[in-house]
Amino acid sequence: TTPAPLERFTVNFTITNLRYTSDLENPDSAKFRATRRVMNMMLDRLLKESSIGPTFHGCQTTDFRY
């Protein structure tokens, strides 16, 4: 059998303890990169330990907004 193709989906949520600053608008800023790295690490860990873990291939933070 051939494996099912990967499906991409978008999840939007609010982080209530992250103060938004204009640095988060710029993907080249140090704050954006550091925040993205932490978010990806935390989401990867959470989703790998969930029921979708065996088929989970990673997540990607694309932007932050006010």
PDB file of C-alpha atoms in Angstrom, residues 23-52:
ATOM      1  CA  ASP A  23       9.535  42.799  16.333  1.00  0.00           C
ATOM      2  CA  LEU A  24       7.089  39.937  15.902  1.00  0.00           C
ATOM      3  CA  GLU A  25       6.040  41.374  12.529  1.00  0.00           C
ATOM      4  CA  ASN A  26       9.535  40.908  11.126  1.00  0.00           C
ATOM      5  CA  PRO A  27      10.580  37.299  10.399  1.00  0.00           C
ATOM      6  CA  ASP A  28      14.216  38.454  10.359  1.00  0.00           C
ATOM      7  CA  SER A  29      14.152  39.889  13.884  1.00  0.00           C
ATOM      8  CA  ALA A  30      15.826  38.047  16.746  1.00  0.00           C
ATOM      9  CA  LYS A  31      12.592  38.116  18.783  1.00  0.00           C
ATOM     10  CA  PHE A  32      10.566  36.574  15.944  1.00  0.00           C
ATOM     11  CA  ARG A  33      13.132  33.811  15.396  1.00  0.00           C
ATOM     12  CA  ALA A  34      13.455  33.029  19.108  1.00  0.00           C
ATOM     13  CA  THR A  35       9.682  33.010  19.639  1.00  0.00           C
ATOM     14  CA  ARG A  36       9.158  30.835  16.560  1.00  0.00           C
ATOM     15  CA  ARG A  37      11.802  28.373  17.773  1.00  0.00           C
ATOM     16  CA  VAL A  38      10.141  28.070  21.211  1.00  0.00           C
ATOM     17  CA  MET A  39       6.645  27.740  19.723  1.00  0.00           C
ATOM     18  CA  ASN A  40       7.733  25.048  17.262  1.00  0.00           C
ATOM     19  CA  MET A  41       9.505  23.101  20.007  1.00  0.00           C
ATOM     20  CA  MET A  42       6.499  23.250  22.343  1.00  0.00           C
ATOM     21  CA  LEU A  43       3.943  22.420  19.656  1.00  0.00           C
ATOM     22  CA  ASP A  44       6.067  19.575  18.294  1.00  0.00           C
ATOM     23  CA  ARG A  45       6.368  18.068  21.772  1.00  0.00           C
ATOM     24  CA  LEU A  46       2.652  18.455  22.476  1.00  0.00           C
ATOM     25  CA  LEU A  47       1.521  16.976  19.168  1.00  0.00           C
ATOM     26  CA  LYS A  48       4.016  14.104  19.193  1.00  0.00           C
ATOM     27  CA  GLU A  49       2.583  13.042  22.545  1.00  0.00           C
ATOM     28  CA  SER A  50      -1.013  13.272  21.308  1.00  0.00           C
ATOM     29  CA  SER A  51      -3.141  10.735  19.462  1.00  0.00           C
ATOM     30  CA  ILE A  52      -1.788  12.003  16.131  1.00  0.00           C
TER      31      ILE A  52
END
